[in-house]
Short mmCIF file of C-alpha atoms and ligand atoms in Angstrom, two decimals:
data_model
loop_
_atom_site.label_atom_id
_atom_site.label_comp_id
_atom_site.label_asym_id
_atom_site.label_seq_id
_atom_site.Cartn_x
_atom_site.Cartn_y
_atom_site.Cartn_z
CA UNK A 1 52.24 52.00 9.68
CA UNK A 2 50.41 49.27 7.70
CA UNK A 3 47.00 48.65 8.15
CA UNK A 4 46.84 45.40 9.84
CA UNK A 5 44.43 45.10 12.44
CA UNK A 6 45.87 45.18 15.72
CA UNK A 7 44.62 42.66 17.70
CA UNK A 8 44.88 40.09 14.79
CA UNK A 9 48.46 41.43 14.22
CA UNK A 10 49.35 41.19 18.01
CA UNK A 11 47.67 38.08 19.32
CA UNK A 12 49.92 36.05 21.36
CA UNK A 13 51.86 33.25 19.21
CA UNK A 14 53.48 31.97 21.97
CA UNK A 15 51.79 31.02 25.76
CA UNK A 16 54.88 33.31 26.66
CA UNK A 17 52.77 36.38 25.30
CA UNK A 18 49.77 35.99 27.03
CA UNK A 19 49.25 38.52 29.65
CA UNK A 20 47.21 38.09 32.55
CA UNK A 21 46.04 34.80 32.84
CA UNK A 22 49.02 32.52 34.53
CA UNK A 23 47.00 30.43 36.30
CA UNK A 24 45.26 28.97 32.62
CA UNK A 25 48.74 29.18 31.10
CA UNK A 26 50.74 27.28 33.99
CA UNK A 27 48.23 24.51 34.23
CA UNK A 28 47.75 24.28 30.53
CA UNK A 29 51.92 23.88 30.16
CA UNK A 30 51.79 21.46 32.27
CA UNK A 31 49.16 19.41 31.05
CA UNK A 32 51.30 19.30 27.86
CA UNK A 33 54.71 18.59 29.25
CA UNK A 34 53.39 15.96 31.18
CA UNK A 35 51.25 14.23 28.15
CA UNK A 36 48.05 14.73 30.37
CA UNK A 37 45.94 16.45 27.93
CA UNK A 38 42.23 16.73 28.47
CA UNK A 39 40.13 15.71 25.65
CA UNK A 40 37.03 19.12 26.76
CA UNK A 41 38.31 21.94 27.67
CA UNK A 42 35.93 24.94 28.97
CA UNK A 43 37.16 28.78 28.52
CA UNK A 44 34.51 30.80 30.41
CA UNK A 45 35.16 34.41 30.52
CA UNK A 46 34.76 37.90 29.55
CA UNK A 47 35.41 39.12 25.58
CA UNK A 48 38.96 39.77 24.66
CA UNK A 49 40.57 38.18 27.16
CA UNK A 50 41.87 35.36 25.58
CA UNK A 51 39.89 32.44 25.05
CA UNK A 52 40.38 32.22 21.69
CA UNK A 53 44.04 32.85 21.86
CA UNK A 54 44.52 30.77 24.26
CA UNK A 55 42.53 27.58 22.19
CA UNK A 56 44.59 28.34 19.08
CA UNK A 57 47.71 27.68 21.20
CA UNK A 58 46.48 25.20 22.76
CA UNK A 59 45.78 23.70 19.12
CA UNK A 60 49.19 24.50 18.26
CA UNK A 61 50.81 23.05 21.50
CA UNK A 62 49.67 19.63 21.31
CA UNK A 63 50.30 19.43 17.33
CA UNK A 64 53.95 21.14 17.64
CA UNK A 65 56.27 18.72 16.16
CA UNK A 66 59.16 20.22 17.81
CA UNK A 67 60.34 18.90 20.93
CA UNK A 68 62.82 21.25 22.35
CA UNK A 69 60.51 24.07 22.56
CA UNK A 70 58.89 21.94 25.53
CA UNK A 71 55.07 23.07 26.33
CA UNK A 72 55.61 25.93 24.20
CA UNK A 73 55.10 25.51 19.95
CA UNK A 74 57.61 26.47 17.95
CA UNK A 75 55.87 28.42 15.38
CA UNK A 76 58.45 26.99 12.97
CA UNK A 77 57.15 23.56 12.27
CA UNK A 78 54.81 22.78 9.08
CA UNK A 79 51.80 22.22 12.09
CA UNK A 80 52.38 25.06 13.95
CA UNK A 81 52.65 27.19 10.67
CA UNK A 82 49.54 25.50 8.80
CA UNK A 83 48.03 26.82 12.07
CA UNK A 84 48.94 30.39 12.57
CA UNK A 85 48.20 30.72 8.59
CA UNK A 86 44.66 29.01 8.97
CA UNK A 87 45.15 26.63 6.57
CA UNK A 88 45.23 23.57 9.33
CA UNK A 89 42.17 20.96 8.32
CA UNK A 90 42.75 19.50 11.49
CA UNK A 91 41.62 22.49 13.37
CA UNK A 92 37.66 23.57 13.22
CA UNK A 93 36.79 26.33 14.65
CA UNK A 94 33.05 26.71 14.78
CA UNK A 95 31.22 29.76 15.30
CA UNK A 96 27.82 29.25 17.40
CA UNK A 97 26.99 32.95 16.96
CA UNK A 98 26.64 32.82 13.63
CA UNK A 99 25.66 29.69 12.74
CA UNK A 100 23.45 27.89 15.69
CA UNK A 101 25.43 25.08 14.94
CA UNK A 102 23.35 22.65 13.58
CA UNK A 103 24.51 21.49 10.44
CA UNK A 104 28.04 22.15 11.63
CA UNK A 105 27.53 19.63 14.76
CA UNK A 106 26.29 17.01 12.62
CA UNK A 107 28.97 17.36 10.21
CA UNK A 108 31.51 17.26 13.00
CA UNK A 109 29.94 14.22 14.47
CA UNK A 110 30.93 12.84 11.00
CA UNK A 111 34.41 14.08 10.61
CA UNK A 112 35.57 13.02 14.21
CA UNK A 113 35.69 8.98 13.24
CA UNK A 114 38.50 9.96 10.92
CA UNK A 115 41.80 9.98 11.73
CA UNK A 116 43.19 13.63 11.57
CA UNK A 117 44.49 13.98 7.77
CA UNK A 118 48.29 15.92 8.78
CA UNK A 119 48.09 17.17 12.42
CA UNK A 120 48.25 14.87 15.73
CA UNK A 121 45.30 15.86 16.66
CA UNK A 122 42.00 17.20 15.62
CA UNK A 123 40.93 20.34 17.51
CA UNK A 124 37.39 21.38 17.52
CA UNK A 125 37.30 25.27 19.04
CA UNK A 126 33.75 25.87 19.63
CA UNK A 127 33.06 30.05 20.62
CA UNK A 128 30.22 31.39 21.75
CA UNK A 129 28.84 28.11 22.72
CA UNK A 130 26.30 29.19 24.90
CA UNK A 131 24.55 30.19 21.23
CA UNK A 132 24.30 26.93 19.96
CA UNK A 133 20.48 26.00 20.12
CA UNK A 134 19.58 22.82 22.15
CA UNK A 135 19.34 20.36 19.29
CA UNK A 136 22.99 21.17 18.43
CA UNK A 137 23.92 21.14 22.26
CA UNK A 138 22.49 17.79 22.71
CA UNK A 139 24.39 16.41 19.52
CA UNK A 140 27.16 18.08 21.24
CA UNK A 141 27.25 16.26 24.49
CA UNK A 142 27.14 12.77 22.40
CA UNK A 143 29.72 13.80 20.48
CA UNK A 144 32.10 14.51 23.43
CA UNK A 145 30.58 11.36 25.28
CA UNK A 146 31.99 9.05 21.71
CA UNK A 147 34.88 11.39 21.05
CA UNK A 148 37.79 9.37 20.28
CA UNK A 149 41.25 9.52 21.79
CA UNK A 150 42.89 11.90 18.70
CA UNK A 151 40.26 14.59 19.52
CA UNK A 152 40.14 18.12 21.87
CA UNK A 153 37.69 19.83 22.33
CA UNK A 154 37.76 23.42 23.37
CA UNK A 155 34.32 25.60 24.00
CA UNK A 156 34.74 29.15 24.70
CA UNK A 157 31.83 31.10 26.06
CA UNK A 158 31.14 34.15 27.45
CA UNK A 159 28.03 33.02 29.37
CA UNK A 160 28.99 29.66 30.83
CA UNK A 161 25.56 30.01 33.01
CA UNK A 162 23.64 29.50 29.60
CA UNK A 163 25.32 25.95 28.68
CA UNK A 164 23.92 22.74 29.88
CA UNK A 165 25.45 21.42 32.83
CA UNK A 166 25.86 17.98 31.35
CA UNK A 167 28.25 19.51 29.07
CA UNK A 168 30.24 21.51 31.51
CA UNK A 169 30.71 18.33 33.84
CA UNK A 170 32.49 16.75 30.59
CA UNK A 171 34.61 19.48 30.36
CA UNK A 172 38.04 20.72 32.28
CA UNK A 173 37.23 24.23 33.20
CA UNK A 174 39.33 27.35 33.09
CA UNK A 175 38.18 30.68 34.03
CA UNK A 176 39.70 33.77 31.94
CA UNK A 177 39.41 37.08 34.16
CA UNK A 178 38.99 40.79 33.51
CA UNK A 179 42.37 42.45 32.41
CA UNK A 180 43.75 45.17 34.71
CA UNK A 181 44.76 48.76 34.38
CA UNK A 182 48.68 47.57 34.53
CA UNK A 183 48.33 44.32 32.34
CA UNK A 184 46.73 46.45 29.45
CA UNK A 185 49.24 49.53 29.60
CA UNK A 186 51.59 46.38 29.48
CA UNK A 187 50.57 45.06 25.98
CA UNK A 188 49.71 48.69 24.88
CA UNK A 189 53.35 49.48 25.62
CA UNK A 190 54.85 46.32 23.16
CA UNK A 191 52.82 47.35 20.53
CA UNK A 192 53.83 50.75 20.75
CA UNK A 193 57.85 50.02 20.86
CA UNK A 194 56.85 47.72 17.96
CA UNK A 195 55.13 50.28 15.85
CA UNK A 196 57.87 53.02 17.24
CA UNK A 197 55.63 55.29 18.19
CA UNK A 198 55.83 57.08 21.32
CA UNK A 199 53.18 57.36 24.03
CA UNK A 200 52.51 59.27 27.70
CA UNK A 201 52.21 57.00 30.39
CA UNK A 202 48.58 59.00 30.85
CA UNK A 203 47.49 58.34 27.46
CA UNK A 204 48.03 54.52 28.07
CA UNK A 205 46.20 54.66 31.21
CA UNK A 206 43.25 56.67 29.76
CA UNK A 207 42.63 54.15 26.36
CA UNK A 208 43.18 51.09 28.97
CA UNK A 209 40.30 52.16 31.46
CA UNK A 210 38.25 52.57 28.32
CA UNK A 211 38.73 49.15 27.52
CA UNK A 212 36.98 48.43 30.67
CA UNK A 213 39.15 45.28 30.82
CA UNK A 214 39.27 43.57 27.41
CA UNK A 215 42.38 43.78 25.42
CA UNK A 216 40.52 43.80 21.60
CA UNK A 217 38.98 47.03 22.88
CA UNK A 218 42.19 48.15 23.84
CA UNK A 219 43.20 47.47 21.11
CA UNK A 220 40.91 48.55 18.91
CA UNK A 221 40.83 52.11 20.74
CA UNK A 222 44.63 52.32 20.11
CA UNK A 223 44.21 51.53 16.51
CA UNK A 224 41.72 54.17 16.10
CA UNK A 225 44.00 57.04 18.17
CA UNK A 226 46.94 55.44 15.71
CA UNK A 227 45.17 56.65 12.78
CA UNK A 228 44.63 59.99 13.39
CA UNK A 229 47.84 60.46 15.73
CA UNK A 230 52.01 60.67 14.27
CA UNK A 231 54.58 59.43 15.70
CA UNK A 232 53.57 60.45 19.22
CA UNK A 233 50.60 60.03 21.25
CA UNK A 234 49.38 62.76 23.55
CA UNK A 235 47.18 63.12 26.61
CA UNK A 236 44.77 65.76 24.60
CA UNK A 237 44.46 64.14 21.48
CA UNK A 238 43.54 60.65 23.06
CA UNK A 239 40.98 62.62 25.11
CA UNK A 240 39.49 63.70 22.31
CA UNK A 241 39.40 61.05 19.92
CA UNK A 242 37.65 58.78 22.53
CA UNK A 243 35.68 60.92 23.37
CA UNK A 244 36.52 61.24 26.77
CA UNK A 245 34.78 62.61 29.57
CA UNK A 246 35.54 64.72 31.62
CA UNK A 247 35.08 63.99 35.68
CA UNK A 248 33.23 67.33 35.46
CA UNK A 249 30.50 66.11 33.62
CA UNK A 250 30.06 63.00 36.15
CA UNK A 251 30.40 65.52 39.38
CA UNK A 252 27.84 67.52 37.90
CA UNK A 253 25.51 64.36 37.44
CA UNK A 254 26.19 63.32 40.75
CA UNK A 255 24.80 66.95 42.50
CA UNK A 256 21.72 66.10 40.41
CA UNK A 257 21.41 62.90 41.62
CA UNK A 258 21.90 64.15 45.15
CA UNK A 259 19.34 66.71 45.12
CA UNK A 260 17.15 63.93 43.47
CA UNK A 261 16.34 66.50 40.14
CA UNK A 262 15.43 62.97 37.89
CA UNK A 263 14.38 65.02 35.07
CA UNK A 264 17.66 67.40 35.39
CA UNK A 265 19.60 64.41 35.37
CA UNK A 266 17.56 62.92 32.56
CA UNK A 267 18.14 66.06 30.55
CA UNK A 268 21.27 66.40 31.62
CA UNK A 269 22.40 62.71 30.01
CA UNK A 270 20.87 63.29 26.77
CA UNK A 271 22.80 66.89 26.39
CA UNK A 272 25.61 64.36 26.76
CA UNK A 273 25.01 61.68 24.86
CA UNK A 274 24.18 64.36 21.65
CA UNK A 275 27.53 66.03 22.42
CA UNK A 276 29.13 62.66 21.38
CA UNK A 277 30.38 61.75 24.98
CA UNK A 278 30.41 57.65 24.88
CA UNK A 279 28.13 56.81 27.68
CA UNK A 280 29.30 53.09 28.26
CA UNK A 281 32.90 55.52 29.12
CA UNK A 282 30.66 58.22 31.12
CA UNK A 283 29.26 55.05 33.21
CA UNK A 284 32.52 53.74 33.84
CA UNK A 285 33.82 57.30 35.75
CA UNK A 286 30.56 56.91 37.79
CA UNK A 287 31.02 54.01 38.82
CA UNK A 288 34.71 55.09 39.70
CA UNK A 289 33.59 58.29 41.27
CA UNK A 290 30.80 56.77 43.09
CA UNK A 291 33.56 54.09 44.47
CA UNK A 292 35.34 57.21 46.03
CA UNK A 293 32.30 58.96 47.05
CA UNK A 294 31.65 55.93 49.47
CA UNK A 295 35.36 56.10 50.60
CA UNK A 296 35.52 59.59 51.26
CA UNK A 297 32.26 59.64 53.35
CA UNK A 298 33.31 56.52 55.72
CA UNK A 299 34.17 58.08 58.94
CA UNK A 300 37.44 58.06 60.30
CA UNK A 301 39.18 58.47 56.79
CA UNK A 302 41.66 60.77 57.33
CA UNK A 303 42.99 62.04 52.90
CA UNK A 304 45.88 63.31 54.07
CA UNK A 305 47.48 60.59 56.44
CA UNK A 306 45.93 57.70 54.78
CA UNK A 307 48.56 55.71 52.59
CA UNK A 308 45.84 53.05 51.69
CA UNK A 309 45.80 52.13 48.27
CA UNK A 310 42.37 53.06 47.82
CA UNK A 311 43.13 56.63 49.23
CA UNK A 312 46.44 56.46 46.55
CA UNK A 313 44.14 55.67 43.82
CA UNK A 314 42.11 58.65 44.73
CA UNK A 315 44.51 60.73 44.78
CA UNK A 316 45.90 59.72 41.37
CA UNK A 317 42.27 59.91 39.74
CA UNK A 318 40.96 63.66 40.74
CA UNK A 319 43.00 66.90 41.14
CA UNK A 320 42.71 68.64 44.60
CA UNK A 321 39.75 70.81 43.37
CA UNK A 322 37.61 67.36 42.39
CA UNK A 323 38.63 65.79 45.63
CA UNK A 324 36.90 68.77 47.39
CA UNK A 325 34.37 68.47 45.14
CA UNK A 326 33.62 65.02 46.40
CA UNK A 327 34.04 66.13 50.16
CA UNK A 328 31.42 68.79 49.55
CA UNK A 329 28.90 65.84 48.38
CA UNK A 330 29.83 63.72 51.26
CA UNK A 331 28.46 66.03 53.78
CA UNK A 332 24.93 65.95 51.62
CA UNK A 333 24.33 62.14 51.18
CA UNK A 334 24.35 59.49 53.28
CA UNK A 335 26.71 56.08 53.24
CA UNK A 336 23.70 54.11 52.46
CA UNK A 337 22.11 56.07 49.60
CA UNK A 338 25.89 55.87 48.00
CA UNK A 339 25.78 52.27 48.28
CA UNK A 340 22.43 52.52 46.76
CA UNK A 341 23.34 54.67 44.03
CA UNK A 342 26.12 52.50 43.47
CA UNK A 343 24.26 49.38 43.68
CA UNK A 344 21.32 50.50 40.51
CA UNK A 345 24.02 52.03 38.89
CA UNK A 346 25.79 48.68 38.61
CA UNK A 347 22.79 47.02 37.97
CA UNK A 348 22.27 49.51 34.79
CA UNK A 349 25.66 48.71 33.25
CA UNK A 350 24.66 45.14 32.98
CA UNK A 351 21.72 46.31 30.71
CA UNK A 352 23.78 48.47 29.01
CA UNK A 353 25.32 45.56 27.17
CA UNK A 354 21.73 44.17 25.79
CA UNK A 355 19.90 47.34 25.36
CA UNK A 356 18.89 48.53 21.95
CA UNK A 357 18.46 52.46 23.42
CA UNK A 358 22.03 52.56 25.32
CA UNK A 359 21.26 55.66 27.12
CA UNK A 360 17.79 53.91 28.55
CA UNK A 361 19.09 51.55 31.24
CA UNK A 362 20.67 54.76 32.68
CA UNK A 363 17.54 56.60 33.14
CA UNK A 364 15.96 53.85 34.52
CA UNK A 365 18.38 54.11 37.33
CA UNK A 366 18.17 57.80 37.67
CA UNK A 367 14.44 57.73 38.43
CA UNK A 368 14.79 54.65 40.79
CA UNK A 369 17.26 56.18 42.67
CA UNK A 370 15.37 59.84 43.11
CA UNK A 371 12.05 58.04 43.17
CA UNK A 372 12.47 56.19 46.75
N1 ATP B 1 45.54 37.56 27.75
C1 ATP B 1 45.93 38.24 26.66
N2 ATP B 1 47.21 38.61 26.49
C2 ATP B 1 47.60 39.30 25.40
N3 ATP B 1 46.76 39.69 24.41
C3 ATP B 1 45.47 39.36 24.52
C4 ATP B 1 44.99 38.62 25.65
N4 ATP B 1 43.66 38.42 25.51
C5 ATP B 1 43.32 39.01 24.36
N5 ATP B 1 44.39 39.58 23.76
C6 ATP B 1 44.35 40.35 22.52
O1 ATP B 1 42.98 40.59 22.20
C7 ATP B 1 42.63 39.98 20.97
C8 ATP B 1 41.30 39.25 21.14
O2 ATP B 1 41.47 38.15 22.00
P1 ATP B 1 40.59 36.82 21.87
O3 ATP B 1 39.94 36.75 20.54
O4 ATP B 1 41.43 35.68 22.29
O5 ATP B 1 39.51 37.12 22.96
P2 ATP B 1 38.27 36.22 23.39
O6 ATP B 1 38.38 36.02 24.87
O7 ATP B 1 38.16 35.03 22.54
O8 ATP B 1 37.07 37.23 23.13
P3 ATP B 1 35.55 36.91 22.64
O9 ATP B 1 34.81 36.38 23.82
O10 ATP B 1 35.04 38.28 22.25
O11 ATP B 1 35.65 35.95 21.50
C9 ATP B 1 43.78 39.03 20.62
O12 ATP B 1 43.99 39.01 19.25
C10 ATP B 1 44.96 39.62 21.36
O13 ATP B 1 45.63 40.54 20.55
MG1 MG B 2 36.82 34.54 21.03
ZN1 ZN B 3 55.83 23.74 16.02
#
């Protein structure tokens, strides 16, 4: 196998490989085929799910020179290739994160007057542009007030909250979502047949709820279990590598919680977190097994009868032992210190994301939740 990234040797070339987001695709198609393209475009949504996919082929859509591919480019064309190669003048893509954007919003504010020098169209893709500090946003919002006819704009952001609202009522707004379970195995599974190597359904499912949603994690876990693993994947080995945990660990934690033991549970997390487990992974099987904690302890559930898909889930999740497990818990917490439990647990995760101590947010939850 050669060493190519994955995600940059797997992103979607054609709308056609996007996964997950039809409702962005289908309007976007249409837009094209119908010459009704917006001059702002917004991409608000998680990371890796395809905002700045979706700009590039965007970019390449309006500047295909091919007609008979309809809304689709033709990644044959000299635009379309000066695009996917990166070599396109025409297209800018500006980094916020990185740069603030100052002198780069000036200089675009420059450029724009110009007629594009070989594309159609000049496409400004703006990322992370919830980063750009307020001087640049304000030159921003003149420069898409002036912006002449032969210019898009795309911003993609991950915080849409954090722009200025006079720029987001300029803009036409599309809202990526969360990847799930099925639409992840789904790419994981063309990459695979790609690279011929062969894979468990289980092992899919396992690196796909570790990606918690975005498809660069997914793939980024696959390329790491690629480089340790043959020609074929297996359940064990991906458990491993990832350092997976096991719903033993999180039943354990729960009991702890239960019996409202904070410093147990305290000590308990950092025996954890020095055994290698990944904690952001450990958080996402509580919140799972917290989910069917609350299930399981609603009266009137009946496991065995139920053909809900919740109940399926559960059953798919944990082995009979864990489900009794869970029943056993049931009978020693109430509904609404689950909810609770779920509630500061949730709240934690968030933190997770912006904490410089990762294991810190979840101790904060521990004590709040034994504390009242
Ligand atoms: N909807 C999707 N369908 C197929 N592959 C996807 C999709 N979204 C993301 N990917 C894969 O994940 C990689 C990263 O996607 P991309 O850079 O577009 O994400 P993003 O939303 O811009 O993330 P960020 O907010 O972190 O910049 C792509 O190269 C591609 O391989
Ligand atoms: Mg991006
Ligand atoms: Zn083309």
């Amino acid at each position: 196998m050669n060493n190519l990234v994955l995600y940059r040797k797997y992103r979607p070339k054609k709308f056609s490989d996007v996964i997950g987001q039809d409702h962005v695709v289908k309007t976007l198609k249409n837009a094209i085929e119908n010459k009704n393209i917006s001059h702002a475009y917004l991409f608000a949504g998680p990371r890796g799910t395809g905002k700045t996919t979706m700009a590039r082929l965007l970019a390449k859509a309006v500047n295909c020179l091919e007609e008979s591919t309809g809304a689709e480019p033709c990644n044959e064309c000299v635009a379309c290739q000066s695009i996917n190669k990166g070599n396109a003048v025409d297209l800018v893509e500006i980094d916020a994160a990185s740069h603030r954007g100052i002198d780069e919003i000036r200089e675009l504010r420059e450029g724009i007057k110009f007629s594009p020098t070989s594309l159609k169209y000049k496409v400004y893709i703006i990322d992370e542009s919830h980063q750009l500090t307020k001087g640049a946003a304000n030159a921003l919002l003149k420069t898409l007030e002036e912006a002449p006819d032969h210019a898009i704009f795309v911003l993609a952001t991950t915080e849409p909250q954090k722009l200025i609202p006079t720029i987001i009522s300029r803009c036409q707004r599309f809202d990526f979502k969360k990847l799930n379970l099925e639409e992840i195995v789904e790419k994981l599974k063309i990459i695979l047949k790609k690279e011929e190597v062969k894979a468990d359904r289980r092992s899919l499912e396992i690196i796909a709820t570790a990606a918690a949603g975005s498809f660069r994690d997914a793939e980024s876990l696959l390329d790491q279990v690629l480089t340790f693993t043959g020609k074929k994947i297996r359940e064990e080995e991906v458990k491993n590598l990832l350092g997976l945990v096991e719903t033993e660990y999180v039943s354990s934690f729960v009991d702890l919680l239960i019996e409202k033991k904070d410093s147990k549970a305290i000590k308990f997390l950092r025996k954890l977190y020095e055994e290698g487990v990944n904690l952001e992974e450990f958080h996402n099987l509580l919140l799972e097994y917290l989910r069917h904690l609350l299930i399981v302890g609603l009266s009137g559930i009946d496991l065995e009868k139920d053909e809900s898909s919740v109940v399926a889930s559960l059953k798919i999740s944990f082995t009979g032992e864990e489900m009794e497990k869970i029943k056993k818990q049931t009978e020693k917490i109430k509904t609404e210190e689950t909810t609770e439990m779920l509630r500061i647990f949730l709240e934690a995760g968030k933190q997770m994301d912006h904490s410089p101590i990762l294991q810190l947010p979840l101790e904060m939850a521990i004590v709040e939740f034994c504390i009242d």
